[in-house]
Coordinates of N, CA and C in Angstrom, one line a residue:
M19 N 361.4 242.3 120.8 CA 360.5 242.9 119.7 C 361.9 243.5 119.1
G20 N 363.3 245.0 119.2 CA 363.7 245.1 119.5 C 364.9 244.6 118.6
E21 N 364.9 243.1 119.3 CA 366.2 242.1 118.7 C 365.6 241.3 117.7
I22 N 364.3 241.4 117.5 CA 364.1 241.2 116.0 C 364.2 242.2 114.7
L23 N 364.1 243.4 115.3 CA 363.9 244.4 114.1 C 365.9 244.2 113.7
D24 N 366.5 244.5 115.0 CA 367.9 244.4 114.4 C 368.3 243.4 113.7
L25 N 367.8 242.0 113.5 CA 368.2 240.6 112.5 C 367.3 241.4 111.2
V26 N 366.4 241.7 111.0 CA 365.7 242.3 110.2 C 366.6 243.3 109.4
E27 N 366.7 244.2 109.4 CA 367.5 245.2 109.3 C 369.1 244.5 108.9
A28 N 369.6 244.0 109.4 CA 371.0 243.1 109.8 C 370.8 241.8 107.8
R29 N 369.3 241.7 107.8 CA 368.9 240.7 106.6 C 368.6 241.4 105.3
L30 N 367.9 242.7 105.6 CA 368.0 243.6 104.6 C 369.1 243.9 103.6
R31 N 370.2 244.4 105.0 CA 371.9 245.2 104.8 C 372.5 244.1 103.8
T32 N 372.4 242.7 103.9 CA 373.2 241.7 103.4 C 372.5 241.2 102.3
A33 N 371.2 241.4 101.7 CA 371.3 241.0 100.9 C 371.4 242.6 99.9
L34 N 370.9 244.0 100.3 CA 370.0 244.9 99.5 C 371.5 245.7 99.1
G35 N 372.3 245.5 100.6 CA 373.2 246.6 101.0 C 373.2 247.5 102.1
E36 N 373.6 248.6 102.1 CA 373.2 250.1 102.7 C 371.8 250.6 101.9
P37 N 371.1 250.9 102.8 CA 370.2 252.2 102.9 C 370.7 253.6 102.7
D38 N 370.9 254.0 101.8 CA 370.9 255.9 101.9 C 369.7 256.3 102.5
A39 N 368.6 256.2 102.3 CA 368.0 256.7 103.6 C 366.8 256.5 104.2
R40 N 366.3 256.5 104.9 CA 365.2 256.2 105.9 C 364.4 257.1 106.5
A41 N 363.2 256.9 106.7 CA 361.7 257.4 107.4 C 360.9 256.5 108.1
A42 N 360.8 257.5 109.4 CA 359.7 256.5 110.3 C 358.3 257.2 110.5
V43 N 357.4 256.3 110.3 CA 356.4 256.4 110.5 C 355.4 256.1 111.4
T44 N 354.4 256.9 112.4 CA 353.6 256.2 113.4 C 352.5 256.1 113.3
F45 N 352.1 255.6 113.0 CA 349.8 255.8 113.2 C 349.3 255.2 114.5
L46 N 348.3 255.9 114.8 CA 347.7 256.4 116.1 C 347.5 254.6 116.4
G47 N 347.9 254.1 117.8 CA 347.9 252.9 118.3 C 348.4 251.8 117.5
T48 N 349.8 252.4 116.6 CA 349.9 251.7 116.3 C 352.1 251.5 117.0
D49 N 353.1 250.6 116.2 CA 354.4 250.5 116.2 C 354.7 251.1 115.5
R50 N 356.1 252.0 115.8 CA 356.8 252.2 114.2 C 357.2 252.0 113.2
I51 N 356.3 252.0 112.1 CA 357.1 251.3 111.2 C 358.1 252.6 110.1
E52 N 359.4 251.7 109.8 CA 360.3 252.9 109.4 C 360.5 252.3 107.7
V53 N 360.7 252.9 107.1 CA 360.6 252.1 105.4 C 362.9 252.9 105.4
L54 N 363.4 252.1 104.5 CA 364.4 251.9 104.7 C 364.4 252.0 102.8
R55 N 365.7 253.0 102.1 CA 365.7 252.7 100.5 C 367.1 252.5 100.1
F56 N 367.0 251.5 99.3 CA 368.2 250.8 98.8 C 368.1 251.3 96.7
I57 N 369.8 251.9 96.5 CA 369.7 252.1 95.8 C 370.9 251.4 95.3
D58 N 370.3 250.7 93.9 CA 371.1 249.4 93.4 C 371.0 249.8 91.8
G59 N 372.2 250.1 91.5 CA 372.0 250.6 90.3 C 371.2 251.8 89.8
D60 N 370.6 251.0 88.7 CA 368.9 252.1 88.2 C 367.7 251.0 89.0
V61 N 368.1 251.0 89.8 CA 366.4 250.4 90.6 C 366.8 251.3 92.6
V62 N 365.4 251.6 92.7 CA 365.8 251.7 94.2 C 364.6 250.7 94.7
R63 N 365.4 250.3 96.0 CA 363.8 249.4 96.6 C 364.0 250.2 97.9
Y64 N 362.2 250.2 98.1 CA 361.9 250.6 99.3 C 361.2 249.2 100.6
A65 N 361.9 249.1 101.6 CA 361.6 248.0 102.1 C 361.2 248.7 103.1
T66 N 359.3 247.4 104.7 CA 359.7 248.0 106.0 C 360.9 247.4 107.0
L67 N 360.2 248.5 107.6 CA 361.0 247.4 108.9 C 360.5 248.0 110.3
G68 N 359.5 247.0 110.3 CA 358.7 247.2 112.1 C 357.8 246.1 111.9
M69 N 356.5 245.8 110.9 CA 355.7 245.4 110.0 C 356.3 244.0 110.8
S70 N 356.9 243.3 111.7 CA 357.2 242.0 111.3 C 358.0 242.0 113.2
A71 N 358.0 242.8 113.9 CA 357.8 242.9 115.2 C 356.7 242.6 116.0
Q72 N 355.4 242.0 115.3 CA 354.7 241.2 116.2 C 354.4 240.6 114.7
P73 N 353.7 239.1 115.1 CA 353.0 237.9 114.6 C 351.9 239.1 113.9
M74 N 351.3 238.7 112.3 CA 350.2 239.0 112.2 C 349.1 238.0 113.0
A75 N 347.7 238.4 113.2 CA 346.5 237.6 114.0 C 345.8 237.4 112.9
D76 N 345.1 236.0 113.4 CA 344.0 235.6 112.6 C 342.6 236.7 112.9
P77 N 342.4 237.2 112.3 CA 340.7 238.5 112.8 C 340.1 237.7 113.2
T78 N 340.0 236.4 112.7 CA 338.1 235.7 113.6 C 338.9 235.4 115.2
S79 N 340.1 235.4 115.4 CA 340.7 234.9 116.5 C 340.7 235.7 118.0
P80 N 339.5 235.6 118.7 CA 339.4 236.2 120.0 C 340.6 236.7 121.1
L81 N 342.1 235.8 120.4 CA 343.0 237.0 121.4 C 344.2 236.4 120.3
A82 N 345.1 237.7 120.2 CA 346.6 237.6 119.5 C 347.4 236.6 120.2
D83 N 348.2 235.8 119.3 CA 349.4 235.2 120.5 C 350.2 235.8 120.1
P84 N 350.9 236.5 121.0 CA 352.5 237.7 120.9 C 353.1 236.9 120.3
V85 N 353.4 235.9 120.2 CA 354.7 234.8 119.6 C 354.2 234.1 118.3
K86 N 353.8 233.2 118.1 CA 353.4 232.7 117.0 C 352.3 233.1 116.3
G87 N 352.7 233.0 115.0 CA 352.0 233.3 114.1 C 352.9 234.3 112.9
P88 N 352.5 234.3 111.7 CA 353.4 234.8 110.7 C 353.8 236.3 110.4
R89 N 355.1 236.5 110.1 CA 355.4 237.9 110.2 C 356.1 238.0 109.1
A90 N 356.2 239.4 108.7 CA 357.1 239.8 106.9 C 357.2 241.0 106.9
E91 N 357.7 241.1 106.2 CA 358.1 242.6 105.6 C 358.2 243.2 104.3
L92 N 357.6 244.8 103.9 CA 357.1 244.6 102.1 C 358.3 244.8 101.8
V93 N 358.4 244.6 100.6 CA 359.8 245.7 99.7 C 359.3 246.1 97.9
V94 N 359.0 247.3 97.3 CA 359.0 247.3 96.1 C 360.5 247.7 95.9
S95 N 360.2 247.6 94.5 CA 361.3 248.1 93.5 C 361.1 248.7 92.2
V96 N 361.0 249.7 92.2 CA 361.1 250.8 91.0 C 362.3 251.1 90.4
R97 N 362.3 251.6 89.0 CA 363.1 252.0 88.7 C 363.3 253.3 88.9
V98 N 364.8 254.1 88.5 CA 365.2 255.7 89.4 C 364.5 256.7 87.9
G99 N 364.5 257.4 89.2 CA 364.3 258.7 87.8 C 363.5 259.2 87.3
L100 N 362.0 258.2 87.0 CA 360.9 258.5 86.1 C 359.6 258.9 86.8
A101 N 360.5 258.4 87.6 CA 358.7 259.2 88.9 C 359.7 259.4 90.2
D102 N 358.7 260.6 91.1 CA 359.1 260.8 92.3 C 358.4 259.6 93.3
T103 N 359.2 258.7 92.7 CA 359.0 257.5 93.8 C 359.3 257.7 95.3
D104 N 360.1 258.9 96.1 CA 360.0 258.8 97.3 C 358.7 258.4 98.0
Q105 N 357.6 259.6 97.3 CA 356.8 259.7 98.1 C 355.7 258.2 98.5
V106 N 356.4 257.2 97.9 CA 355.9 255.9 98.5 C 356.0 255.5 100.0
L107 N 357.1 255.8 100.6 CA 357.4 256.1 101.3 C 356.1 255.5 103.2
R108 N 355.1 257.0 103.3 CA 354.0 256.7 103.4 C 353.2 255.7 103.1
P109 N 352.9 255.7 102.2 CA 351.9 254.2 101.5 C 352.3 252.6 102.0
L110 N 353.6 253.3 101.7 CA 353.8 251.7 102.2 C 353.7 251.2 103.2
A111 N 354.6 252.5 104.1 CA 353.9 252.2 105.8 C 353.4 251.9 106.1
V112 N 351.9 252.5 105.5 CA 350.2 252.0 105.8 C 350.2 250.6 105.2
L113 N 350.9 250.6 104.7 CA 350.6 248.6 104.0 C 351.4 248.0 105.3
A114 N 352.3 248.4 105.2 CA 352.8 247.7 106.9 C 352.6 247.9 107.9
A115 N 351.1 248.8 108.4 CA 350.7 248.5 109.9 C 349.2 247.9 109.1
S116 N 348.9 247.7 108.2 CA 347.7 247.3 108.1 C 346.9 246.1 108.7
P117 N 348.0 244.9 108.9 CA 347.9 244.0 109.9 C 347.4 244.5 111.9
Q118 N 348.4 245.1 112.0 CA 348.0 246.3 113.3 C 346.5 246.5 113.2
V119 N 346.4 247.5 112.4 CA 345.4 248.4 112.1 C 343.7 247.7 112.0
E120 N 344.5 246.9 110.6 CA 343.2 246.2 110.4 C 342.3 244.5 110.9
G121 N 343.8 244.0 111.4 CA 344.2 242.4 111.3 C 343.9 241.5 110.2
L122 N 344.7 242.1 109.6 CA 344.8 242.2 108.1 C 345.6 240.4 108.3
I123 N 346.2 239.8 107.5 CA 347.2 238.7 107.2 C 348.1 238.7 106.1
V124 N 349.1 239.4 105.7 CA 349.4 239.8 104.5 C 350.3 238.1 104.1
A125 N 350.0 238.2 102.5 CA 349.8 236.8 102.7 C 350.4 236.6 100.2
P126 N 351.4 235.8 99.7 CA 351.4 235.8 99.1 C 349.9 235.7 98.0
G127 N 349.8 236.0 97.1 CA 348.6 236.3 96.5 C 347.5 237.4 96.5
A128 N 348.1 238.0 97.9 CA 346.9 238.5 98.7 C 347.2 240.1 97.1
S129 N 346.1 240.8 97.9 CA 346.0 242.4 96.9 C 345.4 243.7 98.1
L130 N 346.7 244.7 98.0 CA 346.8 245.4 99.3 C 346.4 246.5 98.1
D131 N 344.5 247.7 98.3 CA 344.4 248.5 97.7 C 344.5 250.0 98.8
L132 N 345.2 250.5 98.3 CA 345.6 252.1 98.8 C 344.2 252.4 99.2
G133 N 343.3 253.0 98.0 CA 342.6 254.0 97.3 C 343.5 255.5 97.0
Q134 N 344.4 255.4 96.8 CA 345.3 256.8 96.0 C 347.1 256.2 95.6
P135 N 347.4 257.3 94.5 CA 347.8 256.1 94.1 C 349.7 256.4 94.9
L136 N 350.3 255.4 94.3 CA 352.1 254.9 95.6 C 352.4 256.3 95.3
W137 N 352.1 257.1 94.5 CA 353.2 258.3 94.7 C 352.2 259.2 93.7
A138 N 353.1 260.5 93.8 CA 352.2 261.5 92.8 C 352.7 261.0 91.5
G139 N 350.9 260.9 90.4 CA 351.0 259.9 88.9 C 351.1 258.9 88.6
A140 N 351.2 258.2 89.8 CA 351.4 256.5 89.5 C 350.0 256.3 88.5
P141 N 350.1 255.2 88.2 CA 348.9 254.5 87.7 C 348.6 253.7 89.1
F142 N 348.8 253.4 89.5 CA 348.3 252.3 91.0 C 348.1 252.9 91.9
S143 N 347.6 252.0 92.4 CA 346.9 252.5 94.1 C 346.9 251.3 95.0
S144 N 347.0 249.9 94.3 CA 346.5 248.9 94.5 C 348.1 248.2 94.1
V145 N 348.7 246.9 95.1 CA 350.0 246.0 94.9 C 349.2 244.5 95.0
L146 N 350.2 243.8 94.3 CA 350.0 242.5 94.4 C 351.3 241.9 95.3
V147 N 350.8 241.1 96.1 CA 351.6 240.9 97.2 C 352.8 239.4 96.3
A148 N 353.9 239.0 96.3 CA 354.1 238.6 95.2 C 354.8 237.0 96.5
E149 N 355.1 235.7 95.9 CA 356.0 235.3 96.6 C 358.0 236.0 97.2
P150 N 357.7 234.9 98.2 CA 358.6 236.0 99.0 C 360.2 234.6 98.8
G151 N 361.3 234.7 99.0 CA 362.7 234.4 98.6 C 363.0 234.8 97.9
G152 N 362.9 235.3 96.9 CA 363.8 235.6 96.0 C 364.9 236.5 95.9
L153 N 364.4 238.1 96.6 CA 365.5 239.1 96.6 C 365.9 238.8 98.2
V154 N 365.4 239.1 99.1 CA 365.5 238.5 100.6 C 365.3 237.5 100.9
E155 N 366.2 236.5 101.1 CA 365.5 235.1 101.9 C 365.1 235.6 103.0
D156 N 364.3 234.6 103.5 CA 363.8 234.2 105.1 C 364.8 234.3 106.0
L157 N 364.1 234.9 107.2 CA 364.4 235.2 108.3 C 364.5 234.1 109.7
E158 N 365.0 233.1 109.7 CA 364.9 232.5 110.4 C 364.8 232.9 112.0
L159 N 363.6 232.6 112.8 CA 364.0 233.5 113.9 C 363.5 231.7 115.5
D160 N 363.7 232.0 116.2 CA 363.7 230.9 117.1 C 362.6 230.2 117.7
E161 N 362.3 229.2 118.1 CA 361.1 228.2 118.1 C 360.6 228.9 119.4
P162 N 358.9 229.0 119.0 CA 358.0 228.6 118.6 C 357.9 229.9 117.6
M163 N 359.1 230.6 117.2 CA 358.1 231.8 116.4 C 358.5 231.1 114.9
D164 N 357.5 232.1 113.7 CA 357.9 232.2 112.2 C 358.4 233.0 111.6
P165 N 359.4 232.5 110.7 CA 360.9 232.8 109.7 C 359.2 234.7 109.9
V166 N 360.4 235.7 109.4 CA 360.3 237.0 108.8 C 360.4 235.8 107.4
R167 N 359.5 237.0 106.5 CA 359.6 236.7 105.0 C 359.8 238.4 104.7
F168 N 359.9 238.6 103.4 CA 360.3 239.1 102.4 C 359.3 239.4 101.7
L169 N 358.2 240.1 101.5 CA 357.5 239.9 100.4 C 357.3 241.2 99.1
P170 N 357.9 240.8 98.2 CA 358.2 242.4 97.2 C 356.6 242.2 96.8
L171 N 355.9 243.4 96.6 CA 355.0 244.3 96.2 C 355.4 245.0 94.8
L172 N 354.3 244.3 93.8 CA 354.0 244.1 92.6 C 352.8 245.5 92.2
P173 N 353.3 246.5 92.2 CA 352.6 247.7 91.8 C 351.0 247.3 90.4
M174 N 350.1 247.5 90.8 CA 348.7 247.1 89.9 C 348.4 248.2 89.6
T175 N 347.9 248.5 88.1 CA 346.8 248.9 87.5 C 345.4 249.2 88.0
H176 N 344.6 250.0 88.2 CA 342.7 249.6 88.8 C 342.2 248.2 87.8
N177 N 342.2 248.2 86.4 CA 342.1 247.5 85.7 C 342.9 246.6 85.8
E178 N 344.3 246.1 86.6 CA 344.9 245.1 86.4 C 344.7 244.5 88.2
A179 N 344.0 245.2 88.6 CA 343.2 245.2 90.5 C 342.5 244.1 90.1
A180 N 341.2 244.9 89.3 CA 339.8 244.4 88.6 C 340.3 243.0 88.2
W181 N 341.0 243.3 87.2 CA 340.9 241.6 86.5 C 341.6 240.9 87.9
K182 N 342.4 241.1 88.3 CA 343.8 239.7 89.3 C 341.4 239.4 89.9
R183 N 341.0 240.1 90.7 CA 339.8 240.1 91.5 C 339.1 238.6 91.2
V184 N 339.0 238.7 89.4 CA 338.2 237.5 89.0 C 339.0 236.8 88.3
R185 N 339.7 236.9 88.3 CA 341.2 235.5 87.4 C 341.9 234.9 88.1
G186 N 342.3 235.8 89.5 CA 343.1 235.4 90.2 C 345.1 235.9 90.0
A187 N 345.7 235.8 90.8 CA 346.7 236.5 90.9 C 348.3 236.0 90.1
Q188 N 347.3 234.2 89.7 CA 347.9 233.4 89.0 C 348.1 233.8 87.5
E189 N 347.0 234.3 87.3 CA 346.6 234.7 86.0 C 346.9 235.6 85.1
L190 N 347.1 236.8 86.7 CA 347.9 238.5 86.2 C 349.3 237.8 86.3
Q191 N 350.1 237.5 87.1 CA 351.1 237.2 86.7 C 351.8 236.0 84.9
E192 N 350.9 235.8 85.2 CA 351.3 235.1 84.3 C 351.0 236.0 82.9
R193 N 350.2 236.7 82.7 CA 350.0 237.8 81.7 C 351.2 238.3 81.6
W194 N 351.5 239.1 82.9 CA 352.5 239.9 82.9 C 353.6 239.7 81.8
L195 N 353.7 238.0 82.5 CA 354.8 238.0 81.9 C 354.9 237.4 80.6
S196 N 353.5 237.0 80.1 CA 353.6 236.6 78.7 C 353.9 238.0 77.8
Q197 N 353.4 238.6 78.2 CA 353.9 240.4 77.6 C 355.1 241.4 77.8
G198 N 356.0 240.5 78.9 CA 357.1 241.0 79.2 C 357.1 242.4 79.6
T199 N 356.2 242.6 80.7 CA 355.6 243.7 81.5 C 356.9 243.9 82.1
D200 N 357.6 245.0 82.2 CA 358.3 245.9 83.3 C 358.0 246.4 84.6
L201 N 357.7 245.3 85.1 CA 356.9 245.7 86.5 C 357.7 246.7 87.7
R202 N 358.7 247.1 86.9 CA 359.4 247.6 87.9 C 359.5 249.8 87.2
D203 N 358.6 249.3 86.1 CA 358.4 251.3 85.3 C 357.4 251.8 86.1
P204 N 357.9 252.2 87.1 CA 356.9 253.4 87.5 C 355.6 254.0 87.0
L205 N 356.0 253.8 86.1 CA 354.6 254.8 84.6 C 354.9 254.0 83.8
R206 N 354.6 252.7 84.3 CA 353.7 251.5 82.9 C 352.5 251.6 83.0
A207 N 351.7 251.5 81.8 CA 350.3 251.4 81.3 C 350.1 249.9 81.5
S208 N 349.0 249.5 82.0 CA 348.0 248.2 82.1 C 348.4 247.1 80.9
V209 N 348.6 246.4 81.7 CA 349.1 244.9 80.7 C 347.8 244.9 79.8
P210 N 347.9 244.8 78.6 CA 346.4 244.2 78.1 C 346.0 243.2 78.4
L211 N 344.7 243.0 78.9 CA 343.6 242.1 79.5 C 343.1 241.9 78.5
D212 N 342.3 241.6 77.2 CA 341.2 241.6 76.0 C 341.1 239.5 76.4

């Protein structure tokens, strides 16, 4: 487990540079989850470290495979200085612990809902899991282990999350794109959904 996390941290450092801060959160009955903060100009990125230590297991399976199964870490990118986004550390750790706690498999296109703002004053309480590979490349592990995927999380307003449940992730992403939505704006309003 430690060896995998060392490789994951090395991949994050290669892609994002040196973290300028880190915090650790442990939930009862789960492994420790760390959140690393990386500053890149006017963007701050928060990346989990620890979610990929164990493969995510199908909640319908009677026995979890300790080796095979999807592995992932989560990454959130927001603009610096517009809100106190460092408060996202604990909510992000909660999301990263959800496969262990709730038996979820976190995959692109999924919605994750916290039921509370990502940070104080945030118009977002849920996120859309985006496709990996753009910011941080997948980390290949020795067979038979699956690669670690670095999944970007895109904050969604309540209205966007409701619209996504009806229309799907693809349509929401197309709407964001067609409207020129700045998904890194920590205070942005909901995209027009009429």
